[in-house]
mmCIF file of C-alpha atoms (C1' of nucleotides) in Angstrom:
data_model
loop_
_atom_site.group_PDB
_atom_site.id
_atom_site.type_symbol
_atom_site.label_atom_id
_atom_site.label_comp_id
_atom_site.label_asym_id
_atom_site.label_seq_id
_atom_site.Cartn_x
_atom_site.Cartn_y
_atom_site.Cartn_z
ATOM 1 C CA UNK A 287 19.751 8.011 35.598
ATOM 2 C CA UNK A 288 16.001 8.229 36.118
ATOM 3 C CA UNK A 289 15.424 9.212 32.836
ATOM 4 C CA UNK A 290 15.321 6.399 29.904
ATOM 5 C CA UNK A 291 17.095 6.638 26.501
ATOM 6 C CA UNK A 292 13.783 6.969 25.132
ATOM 7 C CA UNK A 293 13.149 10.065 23.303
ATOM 8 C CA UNK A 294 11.826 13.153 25.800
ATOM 9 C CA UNK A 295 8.822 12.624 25.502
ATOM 10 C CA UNK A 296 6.557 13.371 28.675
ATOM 11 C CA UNK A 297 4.751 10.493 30.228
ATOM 12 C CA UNK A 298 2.941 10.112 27.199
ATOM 13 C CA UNK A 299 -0.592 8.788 27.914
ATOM 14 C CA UNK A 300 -0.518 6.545 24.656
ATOM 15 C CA UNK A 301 -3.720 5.392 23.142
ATOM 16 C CA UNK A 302 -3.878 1.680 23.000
ATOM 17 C CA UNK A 303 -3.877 0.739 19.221
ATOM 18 C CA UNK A 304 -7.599 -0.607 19.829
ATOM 19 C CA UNK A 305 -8.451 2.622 21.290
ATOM 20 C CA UNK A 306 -6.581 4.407 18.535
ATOM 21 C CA UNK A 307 -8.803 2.350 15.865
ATOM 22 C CA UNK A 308 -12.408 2.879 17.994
ATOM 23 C CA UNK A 309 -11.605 6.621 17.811
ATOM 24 C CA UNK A 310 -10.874 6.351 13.947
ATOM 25 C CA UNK A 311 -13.970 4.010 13.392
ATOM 26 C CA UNK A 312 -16.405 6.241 15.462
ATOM 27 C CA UNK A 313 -14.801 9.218 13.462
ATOM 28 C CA UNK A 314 -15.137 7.965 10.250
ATOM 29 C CA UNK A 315 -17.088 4.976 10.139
ATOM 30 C CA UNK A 316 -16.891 1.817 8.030
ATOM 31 C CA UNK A 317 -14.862 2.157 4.798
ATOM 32 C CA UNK A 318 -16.390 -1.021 3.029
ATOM 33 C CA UNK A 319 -12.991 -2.186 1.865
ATOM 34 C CA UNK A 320 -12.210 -3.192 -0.613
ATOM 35 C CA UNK A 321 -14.297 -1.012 -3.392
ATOM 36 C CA UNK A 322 -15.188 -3.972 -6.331
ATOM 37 C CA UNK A 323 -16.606 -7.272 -6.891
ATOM 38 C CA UNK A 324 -14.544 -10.369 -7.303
ATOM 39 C CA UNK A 325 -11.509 -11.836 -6.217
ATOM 40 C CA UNK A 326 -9.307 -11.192 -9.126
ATOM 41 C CA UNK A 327 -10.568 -8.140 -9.692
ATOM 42 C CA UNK A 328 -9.540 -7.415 -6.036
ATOM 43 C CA UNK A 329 -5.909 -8.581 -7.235
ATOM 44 C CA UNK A 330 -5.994 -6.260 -10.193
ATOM 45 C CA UNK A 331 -6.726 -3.403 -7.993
ATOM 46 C CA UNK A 332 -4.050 -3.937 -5.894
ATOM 47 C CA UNK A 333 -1.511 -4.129 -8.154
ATOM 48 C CA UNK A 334 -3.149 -1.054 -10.080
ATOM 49 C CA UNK A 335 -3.204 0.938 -6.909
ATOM 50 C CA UNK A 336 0.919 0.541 -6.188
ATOM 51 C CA UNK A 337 1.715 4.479 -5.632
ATOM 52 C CA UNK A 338 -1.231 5.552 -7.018
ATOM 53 C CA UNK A 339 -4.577 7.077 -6.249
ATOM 54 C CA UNK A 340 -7.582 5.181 -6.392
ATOM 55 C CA UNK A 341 -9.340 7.042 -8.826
ATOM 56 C CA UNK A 342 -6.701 6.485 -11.376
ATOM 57 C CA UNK A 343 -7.141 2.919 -10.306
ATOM 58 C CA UNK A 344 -10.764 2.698 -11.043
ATOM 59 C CA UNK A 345 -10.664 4.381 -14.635
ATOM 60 C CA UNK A 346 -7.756 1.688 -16.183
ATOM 61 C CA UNK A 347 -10.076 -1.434 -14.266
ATOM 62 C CA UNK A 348 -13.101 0.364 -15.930
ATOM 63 C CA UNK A 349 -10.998 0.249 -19.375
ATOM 64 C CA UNK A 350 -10.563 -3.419 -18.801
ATOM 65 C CA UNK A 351 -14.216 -4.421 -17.963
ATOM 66 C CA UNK A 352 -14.873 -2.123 -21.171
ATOM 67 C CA UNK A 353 -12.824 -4.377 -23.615
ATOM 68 C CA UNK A 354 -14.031 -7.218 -21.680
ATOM 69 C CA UNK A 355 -10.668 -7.798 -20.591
ATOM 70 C CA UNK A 356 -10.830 -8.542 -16.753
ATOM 71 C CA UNK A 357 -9.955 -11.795 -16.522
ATOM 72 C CA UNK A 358 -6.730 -13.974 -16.325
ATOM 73 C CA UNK A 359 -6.954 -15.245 -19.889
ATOM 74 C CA UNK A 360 -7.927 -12.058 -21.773
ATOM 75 C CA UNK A 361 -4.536 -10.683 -20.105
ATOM 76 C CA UNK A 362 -2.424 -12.892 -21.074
ATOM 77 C CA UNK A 363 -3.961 -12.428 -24.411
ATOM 78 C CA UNK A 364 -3.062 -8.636 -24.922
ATOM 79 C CA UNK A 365 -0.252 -7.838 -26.327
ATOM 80 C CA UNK A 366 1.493 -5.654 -23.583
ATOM 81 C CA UNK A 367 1.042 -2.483 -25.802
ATOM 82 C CA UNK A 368 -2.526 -2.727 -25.649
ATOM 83 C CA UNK A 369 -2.571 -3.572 -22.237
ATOM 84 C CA UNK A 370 -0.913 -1.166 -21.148
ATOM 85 C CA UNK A 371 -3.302 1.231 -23.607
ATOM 86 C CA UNK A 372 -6.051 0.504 -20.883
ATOM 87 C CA UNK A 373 -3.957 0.617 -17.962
ATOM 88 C CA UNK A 374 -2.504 4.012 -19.121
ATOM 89 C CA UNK A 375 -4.550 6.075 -16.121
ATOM 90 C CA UNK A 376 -3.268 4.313 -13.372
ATOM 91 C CA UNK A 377 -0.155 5.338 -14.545
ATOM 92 C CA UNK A 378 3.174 3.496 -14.530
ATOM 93 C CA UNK A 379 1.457 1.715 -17.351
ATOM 94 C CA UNK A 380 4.197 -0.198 -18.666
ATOM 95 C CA UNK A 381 5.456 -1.591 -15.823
ATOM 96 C CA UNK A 382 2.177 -2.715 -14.445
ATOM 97 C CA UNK A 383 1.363 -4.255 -17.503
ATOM 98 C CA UNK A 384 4.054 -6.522 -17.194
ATOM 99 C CA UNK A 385 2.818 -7.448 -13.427
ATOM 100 C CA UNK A 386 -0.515 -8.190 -14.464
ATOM 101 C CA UNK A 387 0.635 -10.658 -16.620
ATOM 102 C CA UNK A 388 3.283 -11.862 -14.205
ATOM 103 C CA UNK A 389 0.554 -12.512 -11.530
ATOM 104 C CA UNK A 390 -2.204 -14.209 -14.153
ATOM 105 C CA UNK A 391 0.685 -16.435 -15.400
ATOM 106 C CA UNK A 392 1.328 -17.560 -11.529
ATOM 107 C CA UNK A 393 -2.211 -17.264 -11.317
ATOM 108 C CA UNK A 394 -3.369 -19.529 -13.712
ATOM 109 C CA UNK A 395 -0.162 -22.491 -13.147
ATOM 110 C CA UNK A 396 -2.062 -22.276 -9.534
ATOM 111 C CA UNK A 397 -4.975 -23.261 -11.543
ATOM 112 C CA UNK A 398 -7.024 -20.195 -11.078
ATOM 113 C CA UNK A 399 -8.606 -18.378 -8.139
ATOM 114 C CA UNK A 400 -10.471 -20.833 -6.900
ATOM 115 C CA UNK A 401 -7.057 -22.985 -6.003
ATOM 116 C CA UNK A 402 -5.162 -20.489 -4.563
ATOM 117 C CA UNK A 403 -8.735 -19.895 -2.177
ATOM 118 C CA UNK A 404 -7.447 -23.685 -0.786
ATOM 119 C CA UNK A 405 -3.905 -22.472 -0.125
ATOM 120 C CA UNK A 406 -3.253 -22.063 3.861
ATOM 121 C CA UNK A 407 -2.507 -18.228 4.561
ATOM 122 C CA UNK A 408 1.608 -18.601 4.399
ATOM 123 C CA UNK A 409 1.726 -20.802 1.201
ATOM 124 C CA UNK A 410 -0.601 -17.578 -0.597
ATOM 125 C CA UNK A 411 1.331 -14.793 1.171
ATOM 126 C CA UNK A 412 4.231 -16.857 -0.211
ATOM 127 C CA UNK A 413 3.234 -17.746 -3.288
ATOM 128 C CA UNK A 414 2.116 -14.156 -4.079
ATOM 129 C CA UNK A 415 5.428 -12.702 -3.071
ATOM 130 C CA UNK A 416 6.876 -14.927 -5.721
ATOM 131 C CA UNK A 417 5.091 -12.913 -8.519
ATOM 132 C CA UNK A 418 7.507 -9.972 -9.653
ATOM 133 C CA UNK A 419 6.325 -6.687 -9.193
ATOM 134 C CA UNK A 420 4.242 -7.946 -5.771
ATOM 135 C CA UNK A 421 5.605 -7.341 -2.742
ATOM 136 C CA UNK A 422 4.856 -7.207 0.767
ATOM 137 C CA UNK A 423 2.141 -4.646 1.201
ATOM 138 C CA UNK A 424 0.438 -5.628 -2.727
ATOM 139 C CA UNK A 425 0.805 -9.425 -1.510
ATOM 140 C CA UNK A 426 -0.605 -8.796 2.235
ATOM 141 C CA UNK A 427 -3.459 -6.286 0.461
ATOM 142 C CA UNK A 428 -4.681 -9.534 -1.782
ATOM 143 C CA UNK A 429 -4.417 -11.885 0.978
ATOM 144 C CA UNK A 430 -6.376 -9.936 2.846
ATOM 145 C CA UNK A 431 -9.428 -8.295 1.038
ATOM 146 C CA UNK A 432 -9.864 -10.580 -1.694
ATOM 147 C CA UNK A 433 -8.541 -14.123 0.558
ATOM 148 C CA UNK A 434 -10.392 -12.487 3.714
ATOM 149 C CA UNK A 435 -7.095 -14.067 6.048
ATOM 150 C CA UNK A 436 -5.852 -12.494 9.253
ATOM 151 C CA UNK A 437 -2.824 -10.025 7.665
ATOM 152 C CA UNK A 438 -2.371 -6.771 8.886
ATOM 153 C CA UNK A 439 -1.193 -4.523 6.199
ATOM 154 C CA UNK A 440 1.644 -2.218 6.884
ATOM 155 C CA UNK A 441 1.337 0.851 4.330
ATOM 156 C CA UNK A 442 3.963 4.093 4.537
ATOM 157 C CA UNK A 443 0.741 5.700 6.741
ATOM 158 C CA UNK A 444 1.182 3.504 9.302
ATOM 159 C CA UNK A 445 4.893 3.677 9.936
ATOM 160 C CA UNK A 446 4.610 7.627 10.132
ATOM 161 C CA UNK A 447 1.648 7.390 12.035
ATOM 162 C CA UNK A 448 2.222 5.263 14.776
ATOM 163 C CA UNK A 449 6.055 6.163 14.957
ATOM 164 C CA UNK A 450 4.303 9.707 15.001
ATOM 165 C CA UNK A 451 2.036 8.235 18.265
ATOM 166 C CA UNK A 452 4.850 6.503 20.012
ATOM 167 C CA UNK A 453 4.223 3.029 19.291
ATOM 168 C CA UNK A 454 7.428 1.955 16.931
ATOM 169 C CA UNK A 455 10.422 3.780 15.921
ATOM 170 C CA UNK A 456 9.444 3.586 12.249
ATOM 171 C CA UNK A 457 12.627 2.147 10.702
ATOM 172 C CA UNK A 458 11.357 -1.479 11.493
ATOM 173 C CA UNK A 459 11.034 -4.016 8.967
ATOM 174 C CA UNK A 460 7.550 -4.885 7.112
ATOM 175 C CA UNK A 461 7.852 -8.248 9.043
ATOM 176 C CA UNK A 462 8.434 -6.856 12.569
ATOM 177 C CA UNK A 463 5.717 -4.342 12.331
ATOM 178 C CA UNK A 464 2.870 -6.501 10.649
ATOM 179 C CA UNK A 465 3.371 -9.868 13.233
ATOM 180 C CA UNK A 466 3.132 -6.528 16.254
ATOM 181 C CA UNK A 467 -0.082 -5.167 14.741
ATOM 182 C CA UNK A 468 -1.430 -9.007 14.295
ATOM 183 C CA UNK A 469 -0.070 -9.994 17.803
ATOM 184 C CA UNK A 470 -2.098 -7.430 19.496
ATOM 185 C CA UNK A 471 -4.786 -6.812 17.563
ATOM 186 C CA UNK A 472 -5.852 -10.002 16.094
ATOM 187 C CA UNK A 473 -6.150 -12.448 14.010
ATOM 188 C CA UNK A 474 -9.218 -10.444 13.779
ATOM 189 C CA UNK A 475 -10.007 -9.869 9.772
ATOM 190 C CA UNK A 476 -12.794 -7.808 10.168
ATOM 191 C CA UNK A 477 -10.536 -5.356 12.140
ATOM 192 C CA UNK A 478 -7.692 -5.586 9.981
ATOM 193 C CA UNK A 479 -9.647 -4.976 6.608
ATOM 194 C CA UNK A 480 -11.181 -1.859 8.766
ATOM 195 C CA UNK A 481 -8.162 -0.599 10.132
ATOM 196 C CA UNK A 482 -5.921 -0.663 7.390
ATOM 197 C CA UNK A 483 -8.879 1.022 5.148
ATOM 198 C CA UNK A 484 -9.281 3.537 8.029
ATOM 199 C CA UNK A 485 -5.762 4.506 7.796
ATOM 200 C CA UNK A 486 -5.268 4.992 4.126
ATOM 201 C CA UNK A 487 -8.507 6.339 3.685
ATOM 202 C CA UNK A 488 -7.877 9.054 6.393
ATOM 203 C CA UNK A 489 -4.219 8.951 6.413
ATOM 204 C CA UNK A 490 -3.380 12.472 5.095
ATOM 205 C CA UNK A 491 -5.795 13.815 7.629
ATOM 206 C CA UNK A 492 -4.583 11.811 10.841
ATOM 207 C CA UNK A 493 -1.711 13.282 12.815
ATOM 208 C CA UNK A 494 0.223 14.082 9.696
ATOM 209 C CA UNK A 495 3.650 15.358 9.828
ATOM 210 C CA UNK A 496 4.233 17.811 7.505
ATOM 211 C CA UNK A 497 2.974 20.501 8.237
ATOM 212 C CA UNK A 498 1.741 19.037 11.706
ATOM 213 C CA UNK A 499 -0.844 17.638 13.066
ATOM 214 C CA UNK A 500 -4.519 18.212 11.661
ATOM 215 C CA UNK A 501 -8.002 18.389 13.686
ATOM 216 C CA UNK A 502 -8.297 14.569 13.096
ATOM 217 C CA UNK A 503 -10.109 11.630 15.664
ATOM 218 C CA UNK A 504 -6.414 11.819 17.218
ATOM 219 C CA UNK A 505 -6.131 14.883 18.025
ATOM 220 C CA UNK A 506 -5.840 15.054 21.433
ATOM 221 C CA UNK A 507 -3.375 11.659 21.722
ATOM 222 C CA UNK A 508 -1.152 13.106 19.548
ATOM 223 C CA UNK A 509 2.038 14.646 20.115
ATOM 224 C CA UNK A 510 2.185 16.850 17.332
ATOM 225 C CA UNK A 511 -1.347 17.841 17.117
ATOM 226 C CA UNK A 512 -2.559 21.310 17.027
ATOM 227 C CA UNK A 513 -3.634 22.623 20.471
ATOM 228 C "C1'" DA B 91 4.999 24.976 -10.804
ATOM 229 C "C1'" DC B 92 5.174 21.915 -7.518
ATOM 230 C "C1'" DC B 93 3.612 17.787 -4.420
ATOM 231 C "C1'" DC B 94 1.455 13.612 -3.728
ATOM 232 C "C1'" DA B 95 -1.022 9.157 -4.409
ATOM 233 C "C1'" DG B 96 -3.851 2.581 -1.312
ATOM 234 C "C1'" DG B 97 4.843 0.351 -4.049
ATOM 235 C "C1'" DG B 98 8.274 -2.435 -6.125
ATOM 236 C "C1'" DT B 99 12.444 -3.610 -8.728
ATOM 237 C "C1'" DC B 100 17.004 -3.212 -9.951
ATOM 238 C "C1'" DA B 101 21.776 -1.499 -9.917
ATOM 239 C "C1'" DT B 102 25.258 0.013 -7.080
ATOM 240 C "C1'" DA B 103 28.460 0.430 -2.886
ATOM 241 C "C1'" DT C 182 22.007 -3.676 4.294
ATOM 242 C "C1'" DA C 183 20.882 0.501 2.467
ATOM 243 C "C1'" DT C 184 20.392 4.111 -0.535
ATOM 244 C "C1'" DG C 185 19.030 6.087 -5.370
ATOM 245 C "C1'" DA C 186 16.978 5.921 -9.986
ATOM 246 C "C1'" DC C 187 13.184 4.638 -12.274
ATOM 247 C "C1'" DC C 188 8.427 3.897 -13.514
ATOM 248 C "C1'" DA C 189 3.913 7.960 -15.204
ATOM 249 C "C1'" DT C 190 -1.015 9.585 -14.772
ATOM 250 C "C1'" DG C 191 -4.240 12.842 -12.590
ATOM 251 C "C1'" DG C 192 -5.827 15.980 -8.777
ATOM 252 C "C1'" DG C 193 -4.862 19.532 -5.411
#
DNA sequence: ACCCAGGGTCATA
DNA sequence: TATGACCATGGG
């Protein structure tokens, strides 16, 4: 047999992923990841953000700089109804009150932001993984853009994107696909933060599936794409 | 009237 | 291990 099990797929000339993320960078430019100020309220956001647009995301963290309630202690404080009375636009209000107060209780028994800064990068990852209601992507988010360590975040864009490309099959674990995207690319955090914001930011417009492909800084590596 | 968005947990088989 | 139900607002 001369041909492999792979899928038929013609000699695809695949873009490197560096070459995929100069394309997206030159397209785009620099997202300035991640939108707000301080660490915590870095973790806030990414818990907020969990299936949910960022705009949502920005009106419930605005409701809790409002009541003065952006900090570790003033959660804990609020009852859960009235936390989850400023958390109501991000929707899912409810549930993510309860993880906000998970993660400030873990937060806090670290003793507070400035510990967990001293944590190496697997002891955090762990530690944050630990939390109910953060997993993988939330965790790997935090460590990232508020800890500034060398994760690569795996998001739902990625998978359908790069299976899209070639890359991966798309059915691999989180694990699998965020040590290949660190083994090649990195530990680089400046290109992770970029990349990862690049994708999300962009991800509805880069070789998307359904319907197909759209003009997009991939274009003309893509499979799928439109002429 | 749908579909989707910067996911994760829990129950079930 | 792998699905499915569930959580819920706001914009297109």
């Amino acid at each position: 047999m001369t041909s492999s099990p792979r899928k038929n797929r013609k000699s695809k000339p695949r873009a490197s992923l560096r070459q995929i993320y100069r394309r997206l960078l030159a397209a785009h430019g620099p997202q300035h990841w991640w939108p707000g100020g301080s660490r915590f309220e870095i973790m806030v956001g990414a818990v907020l953000t969990q299936n949910t647009a960022w705009t949502n995301v920005e009106r419930a963290v605005a409701n809790l700089k409002r009541a003065k309630a952006l900090s570790p202690p003033a959660i804990l404080r609020a009852s859960p109804k009235r936390l989850a009375g400023w958390l109501r636009p991000s929707g899912y209000f409810n549930v993510k009150a309860k993880r906000l107060k998970a993660m400030c209780h873990w937060l806090v028994e670290q003793g507070g932001v400035r510990s967990l800064a001293r944590l190496n990068t697997h002891d955090l990852r762990a530690g944050l993984l630990s939390v109910n209601g953060i997993g993988p992507e939330t965790a790997d988010d935090i460590v990232l853009y508020a800890f500034e360590r060398p994760v690569f975040v795996i998001d739902a864009y990625t998978r359908r994107i790069f299976a899209r490309l070639g890359h991966i099959r798309g059915d691999e674990g989180y694990e699998t696909l965020r040590h290949l995207f660190e083994n090649i690319l990195g530990p680089d955090v400046p290109v992770f933060n970029e990349y990862h914001a690049l994708i999300v930011a962009h991800g509805k417009d880069i070789c998307r599936v359904k319907p197909r492909c759209a003009e997009c800084a991939l274009a003309r590596s893509c499979p799928g794409a439109v002429k």
